[in-house]
XYZ file of C-alpha atoms in Angstrom:
712
model
C 4.436 14.046 -69.843
C 6.650 10.910 -68.816
C 9.917 11.335 -70.641
C 11.844 8.177 -71.621
C 15.623 7.514 -70.980
C 17.285 10.330 -73.567
C 14.454 12.540 -73.428
C 14.917 13.431 -70.091
C 18.524 14.756 -70.204
C 17.491 16.775 -73.607
C 14.550 18.037 -71.471
C 16.904 19.140 -69.128
C 18.934 21.251 -71.557
C 19.590 24.861 -70.955
C 22.344 25.883 -73.478
C 25.532 24.751 -75.252
C 26.338 22.550 -78.349
C 24.048 19.317 -78.382
C 23.903 16.522 -80.818
C 20.750 14.356 -80.270
C 21.113 11.106 -82.559
C 17.306 9.389 -82.122
C 16.424 6.111 -83.189
C 13.222 5.809 -85.773
C 9.951 6.204 -83.256
C 11.661 8.106 -80.527
C 9.312 11.462 -80.405
C 12.066 13.898 -81.738
C 9.488 16.236 -82.676
C 7.737 16.029 -79.251
C 11.033 16.573 -77.397
C 12.228 19.536 -79.888
C 8.524 21.661 -79.351
C 7.951 20.616 -75.670
C 11.715 21.890 -75.187
C 11.107 25.012 -77.394
C 8.492 26.033 -75.073
C 10.286 24.856 -72.184
C 12.542 27.200 -72.744
C 10.338 30.048 -73.947
C 8.492 29.519 -70.555
C 11.613 30.078 -68.914
C 12.333 33.335 -70.563
C 15.804 31.905 -71.643
C 15.343 32.906 -75.180
C 15.206 36.583 -73.805
C 14.037 39.188 -76.112
C 15.053 37.034 -78.686
C 13.666 33.495 -80.881
C 14.117 29.761 -81.062
C 14.475 28.911 -84.544
C 13.116 25.622 -85.702
C 14.706 24.291 -88.756
C 13.347 21.089 -90.318
C 13.095 19.409 -94.021
C 9.923 19.594 -95.309
C 6.803 22.010 -95.475
C 4.570 19.236 -93.903
C 7.049 18.777 -91.073
C 7.213 22.767 -90.778
C 3.147 22.682 -90.516
C 3.584 19.959 -87.934
C 5.660 21.617 -85.693
C 4.076 24.966 -85.770
C 0.597 23.163 -84.805
C 2.348 21.652 -81.727
C 4.288 24.617 -80.906
C 0.954 26.474 -80.783
C -1.393 24.002 -79.020
C 1.801 23.290 -76.253
C 1.693 27.674 -75.278
C -1.831 27.814 -75.504
C -1.945 25.470 -72.936
C 0.474 27.187 -70.706
C -1.533 30.618 -71.173
C 0.702 32.251 -73.849
C 0.922 33.834 -76.669
C 1.246 30.721 -79.031
C 3.211 33.104 -81.983
C 5.355 34.368 -79.727
C 9.446 33.715 -79.213
C 10.051 31.024 -81.961
C 10.137 30.386 -85.453
C 10.232 27.392 -87.818
C 11.411 27.208 -91.226
C 12.101 24.758 -93.900
C 16.020 25.380 -94.858
C 15.131 26.828 -98.185
C 12.467 29.665 -96.318
C 15.493 30.439 -94.024
C 17.663 31.037 -96.862
C 15.064 33.396 -98.391
C 14.630 35.306 -95.643
C 18.145 35.906 -94.888
C 18.402 37.109 -98.459
C 15.676 39.405 -98.428
C 17.575 41.523 -95.954
C 19.263 42.864 -98.400
C 18.791 40.939 -102.030
C 21.186 43.726 -103.749
C 24.195 42.534 -101.805
C 23.343 38.809 -102.824
C 23.483 40.107 -106.452
C 19.283 40.201 -106.993
C 16.671 42.657 -107.182
C 14.439 43.077 -104.585
C 11.323 41.211 -106.608
C 13.274 38.143 -107.467
C 11.743 35.143 -107.877
C 12.791 31.328 -106.993
C 12.570 29.356 -109.965
C 10.322 25.809 -109.688
C 12.113 22.787 -110.081
C 10.153 22.016 -114.022
C 10.932 25.086 -114.928
C 15.042 25.051 -114.318
C 14.802 21.549 -115.661
C 13.013 22.768 -118.753
C 16.002 25.336 -119.207
C 18.781 22.751 -118.629
C 16.927 20.301 -120.778
C 17.156 23.142 -123.944
C 20.161 23.690 -123.577
C 21.570 20.332 -123.310
C 19.687 19.065 -126.291
C 20.824 22.044 -128.567
C 24.477 20.895 -127.644
C 23.721 17.393 -128.288
C 23.210 18.437 -131.690
C 25.837 20.786 -132.014
C 28.232 18.352 -130.693
C 26.683 14.857 -131.494
C 30.072 13.378 -132.601
C 31.708 13.970 -128.889
C 28.732 12.562 -127.584
C 28.722 9.321 -129.633
C 32.259 8.710 -128.405
C 30.791 7.873 -125.370
C 28.943 4.981 -126.233
C 29.699 1.069 -125.858
C 28.673 0.552 -129.777
C 30.153 -2.680 -131.148
C 29.602 -3.349 -135.117
C 27.502 -5.866 -134.733
C 24.958 -3.524 -133.175
C 22.179 -2.872 -135.543
C 20.948 0.371 -136.377
C 17.822 0.455 -134.567
C 20.084 -0.628 -131.124
C 22.332 2.394 -131.874
C 19.149 4.782 -132.502
C 17.435 3.612 -129.085
C 20.947 4.123 -126.701
C 21.410 7.395 -128.586
C 18.036 8.188 -127.846
C 18.554 7.256 -123.936
C 22.000 8.979 -123.933
C 20.438 12.410 -125.071
C 17.775 11.758 -122.486
C 19.744 10.700 -119.393
C 22.197 13.494 -120.166
C 19.660 15.811 -119.151
C 19.539 14.844 -115.949
C 23.545 14.235 -115.193
C 24.076 17.944 -116.258
C 21.379 18.949 -113.863
C 22.583 17.017 -110.977
C 26.169 18.374 -111.727
C 25.040 21.924 -111.771
C 23.493 21.210 -108.532
C 27.053 19.845 -107.102
C 28.546 22.703 -108.283
C 26.747 24.857 -106.187
C 26.932 22.726 -103.586
C 30.409 23.515 -103.486
C 29.953 27.085 -104.017
C 30.954 27.246 -107.399
C 29.431 30.371 -108.883
C 28.963 30.354 -112.772
C 31.894 32.926 -112.922
C 34.263 30.682 -111.504
C 33.074 27.641 -113.908
C 34.196 30.099 -116.587
C 37.998 30.445 -114.665
C 38.044 26.814 -114.305
C 37.360 26.428 -117.927
C 40.042 28.456 -118.980
C 43.040 27.031 -116.268
C 42.248 23.759 -116.717
C 42.410 21.965 -120.225
C 42.781 18.372 -119.433
C 38.875 18.547 -118.219
C 37.073 15.812 -119.830
C 35.463 17.207 -123.042
C 31.912 16.375 -121.721
C 32.412 18.151 -118.346
C 33.319 21.505 -120.162
C 30.375 20.682 -122.237
C 28.041 20.663 -118.643
C 30.054 23.456 -117.402
C 29.111 25.852 -120.838
C 25.579 24.701 -119.952
C 25.893 25.884 -116.476
C 26.951 29.062 -117.832
C 24.200 29.363 -119.998
C 21.544 28.354 -117.485
C 22.930 30.630 -114.727
C 22.906 33.838 -117.724
C 19.032 32.768 -118.210
C 17.942 32.762 -114.523
C 19.551 36.434 -114.441
C 17.599 37.385 -117.582
C 14.391 35.893 -116.367
C 15.277 37.317 -112.492
C 15.083 34.177 -111.052
C 17.168 32.054 -108.838
C 16.594 28.068 -107.881
C 16.621 26.373 -104.842
C 20.653 25.452 -104.636
C 21.199 29.117 -105.431
C 19.233 30.941 -102.462
C 21.273 29.032 -99.984
C 24.508 29.820 -101.640
C 23.863 33.323 -101.911
C 22.300 33.269 -97.894
C 25.739 31.821 -96.391
C 27.891 34.522 -98.669
C 25.945 37.237 -97.615
C 25.897 36.200 -94.142
C 29.895 36.202 -94.802
C 30.100 39.542 -96.329
C 27.846 41.607 -94.465
C 28.934 41.399 -90.973
C 25.848 43.714 -89.527
C 23.028 41.404 -90.985
C 24.743 38.300 -89.736
C 24.885 40.117 -86.163
C 21.193 41.492 -86.330
C 20.369 37.506 -87.085
C 22.310 36.328 -84.563
C 20.815 38.501 -81.948
C 17.092 37.368 -83.202
C 18.092 33.688 -82.847
C 19.285 32.931 -79.319
C 18.518 28.988 -79.612
C 18.594 27.137 -83.035
C 17.183 23.636 -83.332
C 17.873 21.695 -86.826
C 15.339 18.711 -87.390
C 16.293 15.826 -89.612
C 20.084 16.976 -89.066
C 21.046 13.619 -90.597
C 20.001 14.922 -94.065
C 21.985 18.433 -93.794
C 24.466 19.608 -96.668
C 27.763 21.260 -96.295
C 25.841 24.736 -97.130
C 23.224 24.264 -94.673
C 25.691 23.455 -91.717
C 27.310 26.514 -92.617
C 24.427 28.844 -92.083
C 23.441 27.259 -89.382
C 26.938 27.605 -87.870
C 27.340 31.270 -88.619
C 23.701 32.292 -87.161
C 24.594 30.194 -83.541
C 28.063 31.502 -83.424
C 27.195 34.176 -81.055
C 25.171 32.286 -78.453
C 26.398 29.003 -79.043
C 23.239 27.157 -78.301
C 22.809 24.744 -81.553
C 21.091 21.638 -81.141
C 20.921 19.213 -84.037
C 18.422 16.313 -83.800
C 18.381 13.285 -86.167
C 19.154 9.767 -87.174
C 22.268 8.742 -88.637
C 20.466 5.457 -89.782
C 18.048 7.416 -91.692
C 20.269 9.164 -94.086
C 18.694 8.310 -97.349
C 18.381 11.468 -99.128
C 21.669 11.556 -100.951
C 20.609 10.223 -103.843
C 18.023 13.369 -104.375
C 19.852 16.116 -103.025
C 22.935 17.001 -101.739
C 23.107 16.315 -98.554
C 26.157 14.187 -96.709
C 25.379 11.600 -94.258
C 29.000 12.085 -92.896
C 28.227 15.517 -91.892
C 26.296 14.520 -88.604
C 28.252 11.837 -87.752
C 30.910 14.302 -87.559
C 29.273 16.481 -85.667
C 28.340 13.564 -83.023
C 31.622 12.903 -82.301
C 33.202 16.616 -82.165
C 34.894 17.353 -78.711
C 32.982 20.500 -78.107
C 29.601 19.091 -78.846
C 27.576 17.318 -75.722
C 25.899 13.933 -77.193
C 22.613 12.533 -75.764
C 21.422 9.471 -77.639
C 17.384 8.814 -77.407
C 17.278 4.830 -77.925
C 13.829 4.372 -76.353
C 10.892 3.894 -78.995
C 7.358 2.868 -78.787
C 6.621 2.732 -82.353
C 7.441 -1.145 -83.402
C 6.317 -4.502 -82.032
C 9.193 -6.057 -80.362
C 10.028 -8.362 -83.088
C 9.876 -5.543 -85.542
C 12.271 -3.775 -83.294
C 14.211 -6.707 -82.944
C 14.338 -7.092 -86.912
C 16.046 -3.509 -87.096
C 18.428 -4.232 -84.607
C 19.474 -7.573 -86.290
C 20.093 -5.650 -89.310
C 22.259 -2.914 -87.219
C 24.277 -5.795 -85.736
C 24.737 -7.585 -89.264
C 26.158 -4.421 -91.155
C 28.629 -3.867 -88.221
C 29.848 -7.360 -88.411
C 30.786 -6.788 -91.994
C 28.075 -8.826 -93.521
C 27.808 -5.801 -96.176
C 31.861 -5.509 -96.810
C 31.513 -1.378 -96.230
C 33.514 1.129 -94.200
C 32.598 1.634 -90.497
C 31.218 5.063 -91.777
C 29.127 3.584 -94.728
C 27.332 0.626 -92.722
C 24.618 1.614 -89.796
C 25.650 3.288 -86.588
C 25.477 0.730 -83.210
C 23.013 2.384 -82.171
C 20.365 -0.210 -80.988
C 16.597 0.410 -80.348
C 15.254 -0.173 -76.924
C 11.059 -1.067 -76.307
C 9.729 0.822 -73.788
C 9.681 0.277 -69.910
C 6.812 -1.630 -68.774
C 5.174 1.560 -66.655
C 5.495 3.391 -69.872
C 1.856 5.004 -70.980
C 2.447 4.392 -74.297
C 3.585 0.740 -75.021
C 4.967 -1.172 -77.834
C 2.384 -2.618 -79.674
C 1.480 -6.295 -79.159
C 0.565 -9.065 -82.038
C -0.513 -13.025 -81.854
C 2.422 -14.072 -83.738
C 5.968 -12.710 -85.039
C 4.160 -10.262 -86.949
C 6.887 -10.446 -89.983
C 5.972 -12.497 -93.099
C 8.213 -13.724 -95.731
C 7.192 -15.058 -99.189
C 9.036 -16.282 -102.698
C 7.238 -16.141 -105.458
C 7.432 -17.755 -109.292
C 8.566 -14.066 -111.245
C 7.940 -10.307 -110.876
C 4.197 -10.528 -112.263
C 2.919 -13.600 -109.951
C 4.548 -11.631 -106.961
C 2.543 -8.386 -108.005
C -0.609 -10.173 -108.281
C -0.153 -11.924 -104.932
C 0.903 -8.780 -103.183
C -2.506 -7.319 -104.248
C -4.424 -10.025 -103.180
C -2.602 -10.023 -99.886
C -3.359 -6.662 -99.426
C -7.353 -6.707 -100.259
C -7.140 -10.001 -97.691
C -5.467 -7.493 -94.923
C -7.779 -4.802 -95.410
C -10.715 -7.166 -94.862
C -8.917 -9.118 -91.605
C -7.659 -5.692 -90.234
C -10.358 -2.694 -91.153
C -8.876 -0.481 -88.638
C -5.828 -0.693 -89.108
C -3.732 1.783 -91.519
C -1.530 -0.075 -94.381
C 1.321 1.172 -96.787
C 3.004 -0.539 -99.838
C 6.439 0.449 -100.122
C 8.683 0.262 -103.056
C 12.142 1.291 -104.071
C 11.471 3.054 -107.641
C 8.549 5.347 -108.547
C 8.113 3.580 -112.160
C 6.330 0.775 -110.229
C 3.560 2.515 -108.426
C 1.632 3.233 -111.646
C 1.489 -0.578 -112.272
C 0.366 -1.359 -108.673
C -2.324 1.344 -108.838
C -3.714 -0.267 -111.759
C -3.976 -3.396 -110.262
C -5.671 -1.832 -107.277
C -8.264 -0.098 -108.998
C -8.710 -3.091 -111.331
C -9.518 -4.838 -107.968
C -11.485 -1.817 -106.506
C -8.971 -1.648 -103.540
C -9.254 2.041 -102.070
C -5.646 3.499 -101.941
C -3.694 6.820 -101.396
C -0.736 8.055 -103.146
C 2.200 9.904 -102.072
C 3.648 11.081 -104.899
C 4.172 15.164 -106.294
C 2.855 13.804 -109.592
C 0.466 11.273 -108.407
C -2.210 11.245 -105.923
C -4.883 14.300 -104.567
C -2.477 17.034 -105.755
C -2.471 15.810 -109.463
C -5.909 14.968 -109.570
C -6.667 18.473 -109.178
C -4.508 19.678 -111.840
C -6.408 16.942 -114.213
C -9.585 18.027 -113.013
C -9.044 21.741 -113.652
C -7.191 20.691 -116.739
C -10.211 18.349 -118.293
C -12.642 21.288 -117.631
C -10.718 23.665 -119.435
C -10.095 21.322 -122.304
C -13.645 20.421 -122.816
C -14.411 24.364 -122.724
C -11.967 25.142 -125.232
C -12.399 22.503 -127.681
C -15.724 20.603 -126.497
C -16.856 17.122 -127.960
C -18.780 14.220 -126.556
C -15.526 11.853 -125.577
C -14.177 14.315 -123.425
C -17.586 15.395 -121.929
C -17.819 11.746 -121.028
C -14.446 11.750 -119.535
C -14.595 15.157 -117.792
C -18.169 13.510 -116.225
C -16.319 10.407 -114.796
C -13.695 12.695 -113.264
C -15.951 15.067 -111.561
C -18.841 13.286 -110.790
C -19.258 11.550 -107.580
C -21.141 7.806 -108.565
C -20.966 5.655 -111.320
C -22.694 6.993 -114.596
C -24.962 4.315 -115.444
C -25.496 2.933 -118.792
C -28.666 3.995 -119.118
C -27.768 7.323 -118.551
C -24.632 7.188 -120.936
C -27.096 5.971 -123.522
C -29.103 9.279 -123.210
C -26.372 11.549 -123.491
C -25.652 9.716 -126.756
C -28.657 10.729 -127.984
C -27.813 14.480 -128.421
C -24.535 16.425 -129.223
C -23.020 18.952 -127.638
C -25.211 21.737 -128.931
C -28.264 20.074 -128.333
C -27.250 19.618 -124.311
C -25.545 22.994 -123.662
C -27.569 25.234 -126.304
C -30.718 23.904 -127.437
C -32.748 25.379 -130.212
C -35.929 23.328 -129.229
C -37.038 21.139 -126.277
C -33.938 19.258 -125.954
C -31.443 20.453 -123.571
C -30.039 19.516 -119.949
C -33.639 20.038 -117.976
C -35.022 17.244 -120.599
C -32.262 14.720 -120.184
C -33.520 11.747 -118.287
C -30.265 11.381 -116.052
C -29.870 11.684 -111.847
C -30.600 15.270 -110.809
C -26.784 15.379 -109.043
C -25.495 14.690 -112.876
C -27.898 17.363 -114.379
C -26.069 19.556 -112.026
C -22.936 18.988 -113.055
C -23.791 19.672 -116.639
C -25.697 23.274 -115.420
C -21.931 23.997 -113.862
C -20.160 23.080 -117.211
C -23.187 25.168 -119.324
C -22.094 28.131 -117.231
C -18.407 28.225 -117.732
C -19.533 28.296 -121.415
C -20.589 32.002 -120.694
C -17.496 32.703 -118.844
C -14.749 31.309 -121.425
C -14.982 34.643 -123.409
C -13.968 36.874 -120.254
C -10.359 37.585 -119.080
C -8.421 34.133 -117.950
C -8.940 35.077 -114.029
C -12.595 35.563 -114.107
C -13.117 32.301 -116.188
C -10.801 30.232 -113.934
C -12.174 31.668 -110.464
C -15.789 30.413 -111.656
C -14.333 27.287 -112.052
C -13.945 27.389 -108.302
C -17.455 28.749 -107.705
C -19.265 26.074 -109.868
C -17.366 23.289 -108.279
C -17.354 24.197 -104.857
C -13.382 24.093 -104.795
C -12.328 23.837 -101.321
C -9.500 26.093 -99.759
C -6.436 23.866 -101.027
C -8.033 23.637 -104.648
C -8.820 27.425 -104.675
C -4.954 28.227 -103.445
C -3.994 26.264 -106.678
C -6.495 27.791 -108.744
C -5.313 31.160 -107.976
C -1.551 29.887 -108.656
C -2.770 29.078 -112.067
C -4.764 31.950 -112.658
C -1.651 34.127 -111.962
C 0.620 31.783 -114.462
C -1.946 31.980 -116.872
C -2.401 35.946 -116.745
C 1.464 36.020 -117.357
C 1.322 33.620 -120.661
C -1.645 35.618 -122.003
C 0.109 38.723 -121.776
C 3.509 37.576 -122.934
C 1.734 35.244 -125.870
C -1.308 37.109 -127.312
C -2.177 34.034 -129.027
C -2.142 32.076 -125.813
C -5.813 29.953 -125.867
C -7.553 28.262 -123.342
C -6.777 25.443 -125.589
C -2.956 26.294 -124.662
C -3.636 26.315 -121.076
C -5.448 22.877 -121.253
C -2.174 21.119 -122.597
C -0.016 22.967 -120.470
C -1.857 21.422 -117.389
C -1.992 18.385 -118.559
C 1.376 17.991 -119.437
C 3.183 14.809 -117.508
C 5.223 16.417 -114.532
C 4.221 20.479 -114.916
C 4.669 23.549 -112.867
C 1.000 23.434 -112.003
C 1.534 19.622 -110.182
C 4.548 20.914 -108.295
C 3.055 24.104 -107.087
C -0.396 21.459 -106.044
C 2.354 19.326 -104.295
C 3.472 22.061 -102.169
C -0.158 23.228 -101.392
C -0.737 19.420 -100.398
C 2.394 19.111 -98.575
C 1.394 21.987 -96.233
C -1.700 20.233 -95.567
C -0.256 17.229 -94.240
C -0.697 13.902 -94.910
C -2.965 11.346 -92.656
C -3.511 7.800 -93.391
C -7.258 6.601 -93.941
C -8.203 3.253 -92.429
C -9.404 0.751 -94.640
C -6.973 2.171 -97.243
C -3.643 1.109 -98.445
C -1.211 4.014 -99.042
C 1.197 3.720 -101.951
C 4.454 5.052 -101.991
C 8.751 4.724 -102.313
C 10.646 3.924 -99.051
C 12.053 7.345 -99.728
C 8.843 9.286 -99.387
C 7.767 6.764 -96.403
C 10.694 8.058 -94.054
C 8.757 10.011 -91.312
C 5.601 8.150 -91.290
C 4.243 5.083 -89.865
C 1.320 2.575 -90.631
C 0.096 -0.871 -88.913
C 0.458 -2.683 -91.623
C 3.410 -2.472 -94.306
C 4.178 -4.718 -97.277
C 7.968 -4.768 -99.028
C 7.838 -6.837 -102.243
C 10.401 -6.725 -104.995
C 13.248 -7.952 -102.253
C 15.750 -8.645 -105.027
C 19.195 -7.814 -105.737
C 18.209 -5.450 -108.429
C 15.874 -3.422 -106.451
C 17.965 -3.947 -103.075
C 21.674 -4.249 -103.944
C 23.494 -5.244 -100.914
C 26.813 -7.116 -102.683
C 29.666 -5.390 -104.531
C 28.922 -8.349 -107.351
C 24.960 -7.213 -107.512
C 23.652 -5.526 -110.388
C 23.244 -1.800 -109.961
C 20.252 0.463 -111.874
C 22.720 3.686 -112.127
C 25.538 1.845 -114.244
C 25.031 3.171 -117.532
C 25.165 -0.288 -119.959
C 25.583 1.599 -122.940
C 28.558 3.747 -122.228
C 31.837 2.673 -122.477
C 33.263 1.243 -119.116
C 35.134 3.853 -117.848
C 32.020 6.001 -117.922
C 29.272 3.354 -117.273
C 29.124 5.789 -113.719
C 29.788 9.355 -115.439
C 28.038 11.258 -112.624
C 30.164 9.786 -110.069
C 33.207 10.209 -111.895
C 32.497 13.860 -112.832
C 31.762 14.465 -109.139
C 34.855 13.179 -107.893
C 36.608 15.144 -110.845
C 35.108 18.620 -109.415
C 36.104 17.453 -105.865
C 39.672 16.999 -107.472
C 39.477 20.282 -109.005
C 38.643 22.554 -106.024
C 39.797 20.665 -103.252
C 42.602 18.199 -104.854
C 40.920 14.937 -103.589
C 42.029 11.783 -104.730
C 39.841 10.668 -108.042
C 38.646 7.570 -106.987
C 37.830 4.528 -109.136
C 33.963 5.900 -110.418
C 32.659 2.197 -110.452
C 33.733 1.636 -106.582
C 32.568 4.984 -105.584
C 29.151 4.704 -106.982
C 28.721 1.055 -105.769
C 30.044 2.327 -102.012
C 27.275 5.326 -102.103
C 24.622 2.647 -103.658
C 25.298 0.116 -101.078
C 25.145 2.360 -98.096
C 22.161 4.151 -98.820
C 20.175 1.002 -99.448
C 21.062 -0.249 -96.569
C 19.857 2.885 -94.598
C 17.040 2.600 -96.836
C 16.049 -1.217 -95.619
C 16.419 0.076 -92.090
C 13.575 3.147 -92.830
C 11.170 0.568 -95.003
C 11.539 -2.157 -91.732
C 10.755 0.505 -89.074
C 7.651 2.241 -90.712
C 5.532 -0.858 -89.718
C 4.015 -0.680 -86.724
C 2.631 -4.092 -85.859
C 2.994 -6.168 -89.192
C 5.635 -6.494 -91.854
C 5.487 -8.618 -95.021
C 8.456 -8.921 -97.320
C 8.212 -10.934 -100.574
C 10.873 -11.494 -103.205
C 10.554 -13.203 -106.730
C 12.840 -15.651 -108.763
C 15.386 -18.146 -108.077
C 17.705 -18.150 -105.464
C 20.247 -16.049 -107.120
C 17.775 -13.246 -107.617
C 16.860 -12.456 -103.998
C 18.609 -9.487 -102.230
C 21.040 -10.487 -99.437
C 18.472 -8.358 -97.146
C 15.973 -10.894 -97.960
C 18.257 -13.623 -96.731
C 19.171 -11.213 -93.708
C 15.129 -11.371 -93.043
C 15.445 -15.359 -93.461
C 18.240 -15.782 -90.611
C 16.431 -13.363 -88.384
C 13.210 -15.398 -88.624
C 15.036 -18.667 -88.408
C 16.789 -17.232 -84.897
C 13.097 -16.668 -83.829
C 11.429 -19.563 -84.340
C-alpha cells in the first residue's frame, strides 16, 4: 500500500491523543482499519482491545468486513483484538454492565423512533385539546383571515408542535436534563414561557410512560451510559482496561454526550484518535451533534493534529470547485463567523506516481442550466438522466435533493419514463417494498377480493401481467379461483405457469391463516422464497405480532395488515436497519435518488443536483427560510430555536440570542456544508440546475457560475 500525505503520519501513530481532519475521499476508513491491524500485529493493544466507534450500522458492517479481511491476510484471528460499534450499541453495552445502576430492569428494551413519536404525539394532541386557548395565542391571525385559513393554520400548528416537542425533549436529554430535573425547573422558574412549560410537562409524562413500558429511547441510553461511567468507578475502570485504543469515525458529527463517553473511556491509556471532516458536519438538523466540538478538539494544545488532504475520488475540476467554495466562504462571501464557514482545508489531487489517479474526463465535467420554472426543470432533469444512462451505461449515477418531499415526485417521473432507479430512504426503496409486499399478502388473505388480488400479483410477479391474463382472471371470482367446486380453479386458468405458481402459493396461505400468527407469517417466507434479509424482517414482524395478539385478543390479520401498510411504521423502521446493515451498492444503468444529507459517505460517477434555488439552498440572510413558521407571531416564528436558547440560559446562564438570527446562522452554516458535501459526491460529472428568474437562484448556483467563468 502506497500511503499519501497525512496518511503516512497516521500510520506511524502508536500512542497519544490525535485529531485527523480529512477531506472527502481521503480514504479514512482504509487508514483506520489499516492502523488498527498494524497496532494488533505489533501487539500494542496488549491484552486489551481497539474500539472503533462510527455513526451508522452500514459503516460498522463496512469496518468489520475490511478488518476481518486484513487480519486474515496477516494470518491472524480475524475476530481478535478489536470491536466496532455505533455509539448507541456502545452505550447499550455499557448499561448492560449494570442495568440497575442505570435505573433499568435487566430486560429493558430500546423503543424505536416511531413508537416514541406516537407517545409524544398522543400527549401533544391531548394538551392541544385541553389548552387550545394558549396554543392559539401564538398564531398570527388577522381579522381579515377567513375561517378556512384559520382552520388550516390551526391544523399545521397542531402537527408542527409534535415535532417541536420531540426535538426539545431530545435537546433536554442531550443537556443531561432528566425528567426529575425538568420537574424542578417547572417549580423554580415561573417566568418560563407557557408553551415551554407544556413541553416540559409532556417530557415528564413521556418519561413516565417509558418507565411503565420498561423501555428507553436512543437519547436516554447515551445519557444513562455516561452517568453510569461517572457513578460506578469499577465499571469505568473495567472498560478502560478493555479498550487500550479508541478510534472515532465521523467525529465532526459528535455530540457532547458522545464526546463525554469517549473521553471517560480513554482517560487511562490516553490513546484516542478522532477522525472526521469539519466541512461535512451536516447532521445537526436531525441530531444533537455539535459541529464546533471537533473543531475545538483539533485546536487543543494536548492534541496532535494530522490533516489528510489528498483525494483521488474526483476529477481535478470538481476538486477545484470544492476548494473555490471553501475560499469563497472564508472571504466572507456568506457573511458568517469563522467558526460557521468552511475550514480552510483544501483538497489536493494525488501525485503522478499514485496507483489510483483522479478521474479524467474530456471536458470540465461541470454543467449548469437554468429552466423556466420547477415543473420544466423536473421534466428536463429526467430527460438528462435518461440520456446520461444511455451515454454512460457503465457509470453510477445519483439524483440529490435537498428535501425528502420531492423524492416521490421524481419517482413518479422516473417510473413514467421506465428509468431504473434505487432509493436511499428509510420509508421508501427496497426495505419499504418488502414491508408493503408482506402487508399486501396479509391484507388479501384477511379480506380477499379481486382488486386486492390484482394489486398483489402486480407487486410479487416479476413480469408484467398481460391483458389476456387479466381478462382470464376477470372471468372468475375469488372462490372459483382458490376454492373451486367444479372444473374451474388455478390449474385450468389460461395464464403463464409462473403466475399460476404464485396463485398456488397464495392458496396455500389460506390454509395457514387460521393457525398461530408466527406459523402463518413463517409460511409467507416459505411460499415466496424469502432471502435472509426478508426472513429477518419477517421474524421481527412475527415477534411484534405475537405480542399484539397477546395484548389484544380481538387483534386480527386485518389489523396487522393495516399496521404494516401504515405510512412510517415501526416495521419500516426495522427493515431499514436490516438493509442498512446489508449496505448500499450503486447499480450501473440505474439512478439513485436520495437527499444530500443521506448522500454523505457515498459517491457516484455522475451526480445531478437540481433546484439550486434560494429556497432550497439559502445562502444569504435576506433569503427565505423553510424553518420559519409563517403562521406564528413574529417573536415565535423560530420557536424551537428560541426554546433551545431558553434552555441554555436556564442550565448554563448563556445569553438568549435573537432566535431568528440564530436560526438563520445555523441554517446558512449547515447549507454551506451540505452544498460542499453534494459537490464532492460526483467523481466525474456534475450537473447543477435551477429555475425561475435571476433573483430565484441560490447564491451557490452563482458561485458555480463564477467558478466556471474562471475555468473557461
